[in-house]
mmCIF file of C-alpha atoms in Angstrom:
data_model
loop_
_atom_site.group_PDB
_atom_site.id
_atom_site.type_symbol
_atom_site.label_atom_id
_atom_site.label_comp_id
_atom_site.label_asym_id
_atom_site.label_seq_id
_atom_site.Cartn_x
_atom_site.Cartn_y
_atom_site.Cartn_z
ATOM 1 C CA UNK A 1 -25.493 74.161 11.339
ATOM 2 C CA UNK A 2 -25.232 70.507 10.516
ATOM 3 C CA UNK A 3 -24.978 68.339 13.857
ATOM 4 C CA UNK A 4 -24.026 64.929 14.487
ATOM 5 C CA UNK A 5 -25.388 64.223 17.997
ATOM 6 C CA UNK A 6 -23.359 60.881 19.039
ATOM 7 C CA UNK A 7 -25.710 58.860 21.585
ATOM 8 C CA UNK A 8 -24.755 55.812 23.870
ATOM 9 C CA UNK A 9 -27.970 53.359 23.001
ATOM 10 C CA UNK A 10 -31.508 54.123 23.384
ATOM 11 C CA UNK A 11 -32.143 53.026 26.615
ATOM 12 C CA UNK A 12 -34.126 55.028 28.694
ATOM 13 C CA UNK A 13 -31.757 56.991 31.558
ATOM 14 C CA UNK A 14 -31.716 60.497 32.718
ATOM 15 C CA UNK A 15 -28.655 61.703 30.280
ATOM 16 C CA UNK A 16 -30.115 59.966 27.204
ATOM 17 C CA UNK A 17 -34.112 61.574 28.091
ATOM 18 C CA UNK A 18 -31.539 64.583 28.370
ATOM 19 C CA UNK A 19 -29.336 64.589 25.274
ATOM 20 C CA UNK A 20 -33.183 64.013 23.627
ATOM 21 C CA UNK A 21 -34.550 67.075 24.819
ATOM 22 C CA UNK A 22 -30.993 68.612 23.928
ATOM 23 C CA UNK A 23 -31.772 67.566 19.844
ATOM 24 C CA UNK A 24 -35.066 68.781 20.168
ATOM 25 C CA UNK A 25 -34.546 72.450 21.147
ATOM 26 C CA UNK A 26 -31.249 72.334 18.474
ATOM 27 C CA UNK A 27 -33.658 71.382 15.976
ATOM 28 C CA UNK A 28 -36.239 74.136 16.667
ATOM 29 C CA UNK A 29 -33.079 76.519 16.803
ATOM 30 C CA UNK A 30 -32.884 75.539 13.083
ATOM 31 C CA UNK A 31 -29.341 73.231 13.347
ATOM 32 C CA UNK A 32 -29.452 69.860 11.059
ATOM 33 C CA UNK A 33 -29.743 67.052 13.494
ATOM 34 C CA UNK A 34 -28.717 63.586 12.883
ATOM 35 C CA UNK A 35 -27.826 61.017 15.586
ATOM 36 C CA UNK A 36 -25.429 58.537 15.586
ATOM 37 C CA UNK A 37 -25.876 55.964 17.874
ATOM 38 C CA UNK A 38 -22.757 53.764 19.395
ATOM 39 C CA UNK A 39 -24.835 50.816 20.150
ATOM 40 C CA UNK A 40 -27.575 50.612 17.686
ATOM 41 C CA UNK A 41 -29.428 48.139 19.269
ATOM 42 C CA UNK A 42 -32.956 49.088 19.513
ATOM 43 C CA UNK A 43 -34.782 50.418 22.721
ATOM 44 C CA UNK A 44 -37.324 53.099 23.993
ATOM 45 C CA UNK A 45 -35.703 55.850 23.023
ATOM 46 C CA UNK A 46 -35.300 55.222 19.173
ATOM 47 C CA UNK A 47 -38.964 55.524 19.027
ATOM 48 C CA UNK A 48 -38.568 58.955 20.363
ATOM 49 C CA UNK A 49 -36.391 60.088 17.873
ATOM 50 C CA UNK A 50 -38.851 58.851 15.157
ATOM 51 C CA UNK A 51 -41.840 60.515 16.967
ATOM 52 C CA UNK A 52 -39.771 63.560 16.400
ATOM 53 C CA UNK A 53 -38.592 63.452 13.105
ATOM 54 C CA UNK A 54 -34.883 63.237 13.863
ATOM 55 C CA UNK A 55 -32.570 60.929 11.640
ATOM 56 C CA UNK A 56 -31.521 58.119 12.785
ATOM 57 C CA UNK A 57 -27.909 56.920 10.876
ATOM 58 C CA UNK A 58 -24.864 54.479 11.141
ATOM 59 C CA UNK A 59 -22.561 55.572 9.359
ATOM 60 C CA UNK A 60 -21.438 59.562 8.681
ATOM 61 C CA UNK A 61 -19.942 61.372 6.098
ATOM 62 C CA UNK A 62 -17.757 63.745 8.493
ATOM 63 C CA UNK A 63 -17.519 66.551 5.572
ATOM 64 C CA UNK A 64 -21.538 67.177 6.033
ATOM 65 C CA UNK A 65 -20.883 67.633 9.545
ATOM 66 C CA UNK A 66 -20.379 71.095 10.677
ATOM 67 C CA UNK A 67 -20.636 70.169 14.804
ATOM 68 C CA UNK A 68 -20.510 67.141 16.733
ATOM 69 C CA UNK A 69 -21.880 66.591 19.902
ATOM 70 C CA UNK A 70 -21.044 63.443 21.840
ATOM 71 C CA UNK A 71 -22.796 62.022 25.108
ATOM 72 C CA UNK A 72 -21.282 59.954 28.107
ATOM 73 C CA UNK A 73 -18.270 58.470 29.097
ATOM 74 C CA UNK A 74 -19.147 55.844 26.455
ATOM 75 C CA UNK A 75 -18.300 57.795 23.814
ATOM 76 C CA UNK A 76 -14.676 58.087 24.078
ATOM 77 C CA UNK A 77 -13.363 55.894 21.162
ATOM 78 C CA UNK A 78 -15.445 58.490 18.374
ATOM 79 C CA UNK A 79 -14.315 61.318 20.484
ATOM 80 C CA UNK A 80 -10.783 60.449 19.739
ATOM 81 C CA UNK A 81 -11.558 59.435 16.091
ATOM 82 C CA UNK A 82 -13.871 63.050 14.741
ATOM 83 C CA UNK A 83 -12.380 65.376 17.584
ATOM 84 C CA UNK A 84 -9.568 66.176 15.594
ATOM 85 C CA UNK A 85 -11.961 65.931 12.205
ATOM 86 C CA UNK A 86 -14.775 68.268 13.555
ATOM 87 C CA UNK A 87 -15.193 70.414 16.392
ATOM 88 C CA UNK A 88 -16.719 68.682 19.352
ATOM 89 C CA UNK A 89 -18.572 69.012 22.221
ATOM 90 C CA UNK A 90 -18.285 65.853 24.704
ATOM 91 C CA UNK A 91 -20.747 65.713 27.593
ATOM 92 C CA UNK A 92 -19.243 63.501 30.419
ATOM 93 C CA UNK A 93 -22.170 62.640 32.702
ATOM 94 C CA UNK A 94 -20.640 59.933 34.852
ATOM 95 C CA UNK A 95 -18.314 60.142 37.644
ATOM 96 C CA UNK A 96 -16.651 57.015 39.350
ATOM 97 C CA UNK A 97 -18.358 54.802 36.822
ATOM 98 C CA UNK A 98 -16.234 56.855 33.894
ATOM 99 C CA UNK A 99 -13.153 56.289 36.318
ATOM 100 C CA UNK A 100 -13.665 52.735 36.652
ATOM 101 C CA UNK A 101 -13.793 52.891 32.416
ATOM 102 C CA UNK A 102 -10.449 55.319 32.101
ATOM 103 C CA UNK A 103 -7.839 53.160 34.367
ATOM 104 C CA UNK A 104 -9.514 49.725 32.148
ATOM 105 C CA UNK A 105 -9.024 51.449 29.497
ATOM 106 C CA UNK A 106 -6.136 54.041 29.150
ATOM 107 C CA UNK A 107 -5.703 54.677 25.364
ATOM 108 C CA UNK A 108 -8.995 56.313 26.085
ATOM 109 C CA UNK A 109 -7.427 59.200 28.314
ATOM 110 C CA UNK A 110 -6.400 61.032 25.292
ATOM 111 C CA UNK A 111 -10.070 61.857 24.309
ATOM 112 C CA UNK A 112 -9.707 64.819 26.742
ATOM 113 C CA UNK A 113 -7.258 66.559 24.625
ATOM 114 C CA UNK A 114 -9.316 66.247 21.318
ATOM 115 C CA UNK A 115 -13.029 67.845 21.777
ATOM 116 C CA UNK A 116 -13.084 71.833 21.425
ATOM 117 C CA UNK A 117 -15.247 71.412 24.721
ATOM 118 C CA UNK A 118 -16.065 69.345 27.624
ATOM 119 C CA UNK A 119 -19.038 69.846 29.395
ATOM 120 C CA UNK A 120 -20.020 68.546 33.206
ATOM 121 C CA UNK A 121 -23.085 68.107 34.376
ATOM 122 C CA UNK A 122 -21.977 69.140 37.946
ATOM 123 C CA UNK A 123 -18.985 70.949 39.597
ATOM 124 C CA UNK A 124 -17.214 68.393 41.432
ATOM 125 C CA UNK A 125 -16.472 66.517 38.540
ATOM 126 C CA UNK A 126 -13.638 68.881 37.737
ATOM 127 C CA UNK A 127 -12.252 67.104 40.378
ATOM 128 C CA UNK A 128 -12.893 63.511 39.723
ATOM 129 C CA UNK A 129 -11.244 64.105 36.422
ATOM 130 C CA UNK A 130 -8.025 66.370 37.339
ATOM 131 C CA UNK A 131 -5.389 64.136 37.480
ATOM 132 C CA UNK A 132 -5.754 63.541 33.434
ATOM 133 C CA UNK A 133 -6.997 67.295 32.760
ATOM 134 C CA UNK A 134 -4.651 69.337 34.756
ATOM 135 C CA UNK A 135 -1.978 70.129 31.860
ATOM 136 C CA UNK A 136 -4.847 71.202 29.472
ATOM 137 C CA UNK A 137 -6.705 74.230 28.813
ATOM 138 C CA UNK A 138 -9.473 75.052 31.516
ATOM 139 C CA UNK A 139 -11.033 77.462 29.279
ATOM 140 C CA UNK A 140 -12.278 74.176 27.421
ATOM 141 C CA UNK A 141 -14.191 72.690 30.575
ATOM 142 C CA UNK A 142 -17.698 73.937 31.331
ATOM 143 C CA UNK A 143 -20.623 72.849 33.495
ATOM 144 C CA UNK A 144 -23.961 72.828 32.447
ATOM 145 C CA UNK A 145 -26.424 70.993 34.895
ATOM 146 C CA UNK A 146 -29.247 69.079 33.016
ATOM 147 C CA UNK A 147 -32.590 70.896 32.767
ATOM 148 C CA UNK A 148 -36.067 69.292 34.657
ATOM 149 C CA UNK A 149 -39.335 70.573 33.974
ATOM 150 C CA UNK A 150 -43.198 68.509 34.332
ATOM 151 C CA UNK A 151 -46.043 69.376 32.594
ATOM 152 C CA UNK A 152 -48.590 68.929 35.249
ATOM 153 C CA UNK A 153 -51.005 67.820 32.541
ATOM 154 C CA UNK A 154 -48.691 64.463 31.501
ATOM 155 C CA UNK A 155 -48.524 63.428 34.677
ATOM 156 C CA UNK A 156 -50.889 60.071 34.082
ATOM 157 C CA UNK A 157 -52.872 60.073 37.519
ATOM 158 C CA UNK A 158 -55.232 57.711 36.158
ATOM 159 C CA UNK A 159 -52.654 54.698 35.992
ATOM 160 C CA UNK A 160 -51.718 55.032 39.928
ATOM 161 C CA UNK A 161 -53.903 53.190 42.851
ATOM 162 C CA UNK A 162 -54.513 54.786 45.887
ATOM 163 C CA UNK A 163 -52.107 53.488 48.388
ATOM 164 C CA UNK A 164 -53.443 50.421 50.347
ATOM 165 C CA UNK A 165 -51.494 51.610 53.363
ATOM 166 C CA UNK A 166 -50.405 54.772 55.411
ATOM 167 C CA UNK A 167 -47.507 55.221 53.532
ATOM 168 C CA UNK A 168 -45.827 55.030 50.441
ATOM 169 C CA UNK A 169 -41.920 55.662 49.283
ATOM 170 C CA UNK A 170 -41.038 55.688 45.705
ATOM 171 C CA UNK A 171 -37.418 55.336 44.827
ATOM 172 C CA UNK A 172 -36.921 56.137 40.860
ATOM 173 C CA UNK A 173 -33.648 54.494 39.026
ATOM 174 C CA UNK A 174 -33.109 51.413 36.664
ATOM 175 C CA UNK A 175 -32.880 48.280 39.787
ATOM 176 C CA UNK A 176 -28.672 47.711 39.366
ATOM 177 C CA UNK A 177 -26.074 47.716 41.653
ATOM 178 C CA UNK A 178 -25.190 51.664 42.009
ATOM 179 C CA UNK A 179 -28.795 52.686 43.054
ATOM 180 C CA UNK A 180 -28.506 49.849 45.920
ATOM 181 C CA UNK A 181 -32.110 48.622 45.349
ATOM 182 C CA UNK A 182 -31.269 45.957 47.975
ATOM 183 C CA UNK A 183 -30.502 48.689 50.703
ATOM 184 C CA UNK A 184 -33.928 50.746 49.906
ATOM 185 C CA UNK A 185 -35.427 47.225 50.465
ATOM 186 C CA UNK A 186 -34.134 46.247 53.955
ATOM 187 C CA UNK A 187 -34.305 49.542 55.238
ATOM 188 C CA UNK A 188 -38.008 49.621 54.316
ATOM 189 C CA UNK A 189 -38.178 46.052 56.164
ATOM 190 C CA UNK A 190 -36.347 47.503 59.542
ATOM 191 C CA UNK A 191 -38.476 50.616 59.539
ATOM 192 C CA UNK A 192 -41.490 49.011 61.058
ATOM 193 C CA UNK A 193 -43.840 51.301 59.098
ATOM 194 C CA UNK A 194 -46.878 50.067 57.695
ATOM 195 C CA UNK A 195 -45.621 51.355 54.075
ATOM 196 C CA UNK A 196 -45.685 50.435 50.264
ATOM 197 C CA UNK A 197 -42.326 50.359 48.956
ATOM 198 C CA UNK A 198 -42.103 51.323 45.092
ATOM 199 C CA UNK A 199 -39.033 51.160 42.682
ATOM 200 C CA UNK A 200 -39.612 52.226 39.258
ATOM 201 C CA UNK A 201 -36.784 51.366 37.111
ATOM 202 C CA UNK A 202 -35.706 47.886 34.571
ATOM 203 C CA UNK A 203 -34.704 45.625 36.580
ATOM 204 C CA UNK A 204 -31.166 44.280 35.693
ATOM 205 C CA UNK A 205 -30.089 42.879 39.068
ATOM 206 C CA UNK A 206 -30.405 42.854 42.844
ATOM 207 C CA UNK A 207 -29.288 41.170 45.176
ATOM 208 C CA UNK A 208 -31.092 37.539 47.015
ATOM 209 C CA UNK A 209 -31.569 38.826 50.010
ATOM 210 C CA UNK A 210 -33.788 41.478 48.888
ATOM 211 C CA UNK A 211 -35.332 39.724 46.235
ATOM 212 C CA UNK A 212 -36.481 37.382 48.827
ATOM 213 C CA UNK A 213 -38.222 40.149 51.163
ATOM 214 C CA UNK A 214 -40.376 41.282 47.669
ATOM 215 C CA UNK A 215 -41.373 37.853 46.479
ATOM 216 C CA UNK A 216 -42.421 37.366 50.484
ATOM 217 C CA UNK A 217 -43.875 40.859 50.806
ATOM 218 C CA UNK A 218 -46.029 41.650 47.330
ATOM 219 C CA UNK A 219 -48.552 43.645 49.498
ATOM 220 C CA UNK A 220 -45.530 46.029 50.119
ATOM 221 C CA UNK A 221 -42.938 45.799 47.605
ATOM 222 C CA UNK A 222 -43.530 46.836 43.499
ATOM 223 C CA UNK A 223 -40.535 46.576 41.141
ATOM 224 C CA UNK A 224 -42.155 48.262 38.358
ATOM 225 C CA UNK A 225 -40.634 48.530 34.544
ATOM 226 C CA UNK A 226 -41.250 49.931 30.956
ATOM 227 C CA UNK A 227 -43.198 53.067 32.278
ATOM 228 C CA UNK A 228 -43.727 55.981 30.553
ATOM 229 C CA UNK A 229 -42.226 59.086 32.056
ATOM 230 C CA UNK A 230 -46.219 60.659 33.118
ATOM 231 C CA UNK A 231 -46.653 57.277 34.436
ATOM 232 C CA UNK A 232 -43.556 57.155 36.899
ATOM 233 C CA UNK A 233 -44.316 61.007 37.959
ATOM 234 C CA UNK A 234 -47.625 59.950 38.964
ATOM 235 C CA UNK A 235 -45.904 57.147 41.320
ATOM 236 C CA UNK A 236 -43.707 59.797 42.587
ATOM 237 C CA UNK A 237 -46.414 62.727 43.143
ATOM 238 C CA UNK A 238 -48.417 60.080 44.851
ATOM 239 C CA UNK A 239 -46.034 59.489 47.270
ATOM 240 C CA UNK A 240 -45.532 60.304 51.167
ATOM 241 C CA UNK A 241 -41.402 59.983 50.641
ATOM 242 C CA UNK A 242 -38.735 59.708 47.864
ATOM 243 C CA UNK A 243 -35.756 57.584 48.187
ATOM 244 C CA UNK A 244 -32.455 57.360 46.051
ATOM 245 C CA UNK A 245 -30.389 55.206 47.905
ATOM 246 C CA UNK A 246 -27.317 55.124 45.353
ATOM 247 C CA UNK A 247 -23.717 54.962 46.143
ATOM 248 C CA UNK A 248 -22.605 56.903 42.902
ATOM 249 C CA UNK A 249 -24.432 59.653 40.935
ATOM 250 C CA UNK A 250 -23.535 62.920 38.757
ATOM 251 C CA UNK A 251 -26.938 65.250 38.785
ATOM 252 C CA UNK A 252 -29.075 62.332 39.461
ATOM 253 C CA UNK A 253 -32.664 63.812 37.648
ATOM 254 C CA UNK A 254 -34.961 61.587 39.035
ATOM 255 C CA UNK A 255 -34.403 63.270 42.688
ATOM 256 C CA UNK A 256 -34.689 67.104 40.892
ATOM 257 C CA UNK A 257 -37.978 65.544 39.628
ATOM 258 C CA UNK A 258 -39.280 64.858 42.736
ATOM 259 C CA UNK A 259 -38.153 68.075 44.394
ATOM 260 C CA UNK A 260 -40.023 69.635 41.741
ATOM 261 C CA UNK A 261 -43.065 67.826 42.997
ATOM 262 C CA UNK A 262 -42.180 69.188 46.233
ATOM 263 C CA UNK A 263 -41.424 65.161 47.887
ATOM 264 C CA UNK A 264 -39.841 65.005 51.324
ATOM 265 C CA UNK A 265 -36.448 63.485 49.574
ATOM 266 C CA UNK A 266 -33.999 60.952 51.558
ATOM 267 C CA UNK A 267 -30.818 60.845 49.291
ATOM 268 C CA UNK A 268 -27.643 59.234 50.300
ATOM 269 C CA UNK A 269 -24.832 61.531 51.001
ATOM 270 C CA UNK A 270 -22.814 62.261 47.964
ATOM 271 C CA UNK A 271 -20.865 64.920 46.410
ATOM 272 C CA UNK A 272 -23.168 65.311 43.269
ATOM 273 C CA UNK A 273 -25.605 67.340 46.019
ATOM 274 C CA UNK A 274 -22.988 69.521 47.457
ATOM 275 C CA UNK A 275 -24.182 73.384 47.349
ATOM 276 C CA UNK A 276 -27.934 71.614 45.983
ATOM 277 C CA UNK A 277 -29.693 69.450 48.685
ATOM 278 C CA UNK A 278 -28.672 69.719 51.801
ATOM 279 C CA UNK A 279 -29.640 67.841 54.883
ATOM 280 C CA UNK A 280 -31.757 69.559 57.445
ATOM 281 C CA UNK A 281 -32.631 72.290 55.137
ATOM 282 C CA UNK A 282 -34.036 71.114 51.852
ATOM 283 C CA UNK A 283 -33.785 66.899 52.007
ATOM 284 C CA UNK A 284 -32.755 64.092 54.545
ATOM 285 C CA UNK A 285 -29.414 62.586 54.106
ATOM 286 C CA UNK A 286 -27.756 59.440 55.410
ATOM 287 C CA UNK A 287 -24.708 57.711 54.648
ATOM 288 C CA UNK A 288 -24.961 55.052 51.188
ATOM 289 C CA UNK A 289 -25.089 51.913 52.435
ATOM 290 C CA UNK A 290 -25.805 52.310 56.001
ATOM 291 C CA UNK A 291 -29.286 50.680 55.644
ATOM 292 C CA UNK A 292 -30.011 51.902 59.751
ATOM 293 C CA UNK A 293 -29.880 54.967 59.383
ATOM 294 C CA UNK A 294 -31.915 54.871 55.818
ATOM 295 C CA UNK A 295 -34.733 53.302 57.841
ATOM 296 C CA UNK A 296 -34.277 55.870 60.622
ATOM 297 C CA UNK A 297 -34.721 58.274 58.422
ATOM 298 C CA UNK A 298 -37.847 57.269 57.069
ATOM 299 C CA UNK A 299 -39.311 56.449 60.488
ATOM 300 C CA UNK A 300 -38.172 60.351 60.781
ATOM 301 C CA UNK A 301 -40.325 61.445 57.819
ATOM 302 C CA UNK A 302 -43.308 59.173 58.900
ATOM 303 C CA UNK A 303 -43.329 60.788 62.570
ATOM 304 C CA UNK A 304 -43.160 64.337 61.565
ATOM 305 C CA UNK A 305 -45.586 65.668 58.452
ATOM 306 C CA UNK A 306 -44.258 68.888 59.320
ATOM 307 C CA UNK A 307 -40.832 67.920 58.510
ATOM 308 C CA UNK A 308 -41.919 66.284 55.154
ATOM 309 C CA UNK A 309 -43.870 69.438 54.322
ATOM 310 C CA UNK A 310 -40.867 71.971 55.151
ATOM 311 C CA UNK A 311 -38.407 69.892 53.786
ATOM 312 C CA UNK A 312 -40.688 69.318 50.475
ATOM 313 C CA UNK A 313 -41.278 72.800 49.909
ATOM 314 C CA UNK A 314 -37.828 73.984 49.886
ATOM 315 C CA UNK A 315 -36.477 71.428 47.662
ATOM 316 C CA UNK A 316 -39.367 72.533 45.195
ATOM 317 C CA UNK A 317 -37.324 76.163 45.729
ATOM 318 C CA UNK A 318 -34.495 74.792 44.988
ATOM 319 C CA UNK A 319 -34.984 71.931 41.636
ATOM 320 C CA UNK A 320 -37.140 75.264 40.389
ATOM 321 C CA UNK A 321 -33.358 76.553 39.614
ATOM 322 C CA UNK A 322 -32.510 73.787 37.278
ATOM 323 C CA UNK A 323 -35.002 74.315 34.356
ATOM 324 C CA UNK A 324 -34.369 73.375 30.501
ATOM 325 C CA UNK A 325 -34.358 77.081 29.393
ATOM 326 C CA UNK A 326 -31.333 77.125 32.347
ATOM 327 C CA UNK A 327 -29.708 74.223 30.685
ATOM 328 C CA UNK A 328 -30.100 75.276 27.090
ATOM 329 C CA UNK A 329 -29.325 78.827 27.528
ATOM 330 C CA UNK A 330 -26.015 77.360 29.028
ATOM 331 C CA UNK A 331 -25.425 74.962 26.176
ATOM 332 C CA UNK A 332 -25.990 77.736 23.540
ATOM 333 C CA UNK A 333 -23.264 80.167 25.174
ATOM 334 C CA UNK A 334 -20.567 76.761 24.679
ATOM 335 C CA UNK A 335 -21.676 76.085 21.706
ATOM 336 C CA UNK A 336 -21.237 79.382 20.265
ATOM 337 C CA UNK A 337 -18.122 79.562 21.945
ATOM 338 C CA UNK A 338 -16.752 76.344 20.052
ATOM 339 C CA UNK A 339 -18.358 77.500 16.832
ATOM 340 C CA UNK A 340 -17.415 81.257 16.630
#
């Protein structure tokens, strides 16, 4: 088939390295792949598609397209234009975020009527969504969790230091508001540990306060940006804890990441995890923004290595689930349900 793959930009995030992986296995399938980004601006992940051979275009001849597949929230507007032209497939990977976008913005609600299918990443999206869904088909709505798997041998070992302390705790995410970057920063300053503190992520903002502790503290604080994805595995295999302190996610793939490394995880209590990590038995959980209990928790971690090795070992169990053959296997079944 001919596919028009219709990305966001070419930054670098979890449901772009995603929708990536997605053209890639569609391509060795034998489909046509072309992508059309929405904001052409250039970025990290253009390169990617060039590495791989995949066309790059802006602008589309819709009667050479036999399937389109759009990505994010973002999206909407060429939804509602080529959903009625072409059958589509819309991924919605955002939850409140995409909410926040929909009430701003309610000429875009009729994009869920259009696609032939929409596809979550996880369950309880259904319900974020239901109040502008509920009259529709539900035979349309799918979910298909992203896929995680790391090649031990990319993992670039040689471009990590050996910590300089007794611990370290790496929290993974691009340094904005949602992740709470300032929270994983004082809670790391109230825990009393002698600890390295790592975030590995571009920096857009965070706030004073907590830029103030890391330009005080650079022998525990790194804010590190533009790494490749071997080089921000080795930060998280080489550490004691992971951390994602957000107050919104959808899968979140940075934390199935380190669960695949087997990482004692501390992950803020959120219905993305519901039925997937689960506190006491696979991860440590406290509530987002209650920067206390965050550095309780990783005083927890620090006094128990048993914990951190139980805890570790059955989130490895349990991100094992979640592999790319899961996800594509998934995505092949919709597709070939839209497509006939």
């Amino acid at each position: 088939m001919r596919i028009l793959m219709i990305n966001h930009e070419f930054t670098i995030t979890g449901s772009s390295t995603a929708f990536l992986r997605l053209a890639m296995h569609l391509r060795a399938a034998g489909h046509e792949i072309r992508v059309l980004p929405i904001n052409p601006a250039d970025g990290p992940m253009r390169a990617r598609y060039v590495e791989q051979g995949i066309e790059i275009v802006e602008t589309v001849d819709l009667s050479s397209v036999d399937l389109a597949i759009a990505n994010t929230i973002c999206s909407a507007e060429l939804v509602i234009r080529i959903g009625p032209l072409v059958p589509t497939i819309w991924f919605i990977n955002e939850a409140e975020v995409a909410l926040r976008i929909l009430l701003e913005n309610t000429a875009l609600l009729q994009a869920f009527a259009l696609p032939a299918a929409i596809i979550y990443n996880m369950p309880f999206q259904h319900d974020v969504f239901r109040s502008f869904t509920y009259q529709l088909d539900p035979g349309k709505f799918h979910t298909a969790s992203f896929g995680v798997d790391i090649d031990p041998n990319a993992i670039a070992r040689d471009k990590v230091p050996a910590k300089s302390k007794p611990y370290r705790i790496v929290q993974v995410g691009t340094i904005e508001r949602r992740k709470r970057p300032g929270d994983f920063v004082r809670a790391v300053a109230r825990s009393g540990l002698d600890i390295e503190a790592v975030i590995c992520g571009k920096f857009i903002e965070m706030d004073e306060e907590a830029q103030r502790l890391v330009v005080a503290n650079p022998q525990t604080y790194r804010l590190l940006e533009g790494l490749s994805d071997g080089e921000v595995m080795a930060w998280v295999e080489s550490a004691d804890m992971f951390c994602l302190a957000s107050d919104s996610e959808t899968q979140s793939l940075a934390a199935y990441e380190a669960a695949l490394l087997s990482k004692p995880m501390i992950l803020s209590d959120l219905p993305c995890y519901r039925g997937v990590f689960v506190h006491g038995r696979n991860c440590l959980m406290f509530p987002s923004r209650h920067v206390e209990l965050l550095a309780l928790t990783m005083r927890t971690y620090a006094s128990s290595p048993s914990l951190g090795e139980e805890m570790g070992r059955n989130a490895q169990k349990t991100a094992a689930r979640y592999s790319n053959a899961a996800f594509f296997a998934r995505f092949d079944a919709i597709m070939a349900s839209v497509t006939g």
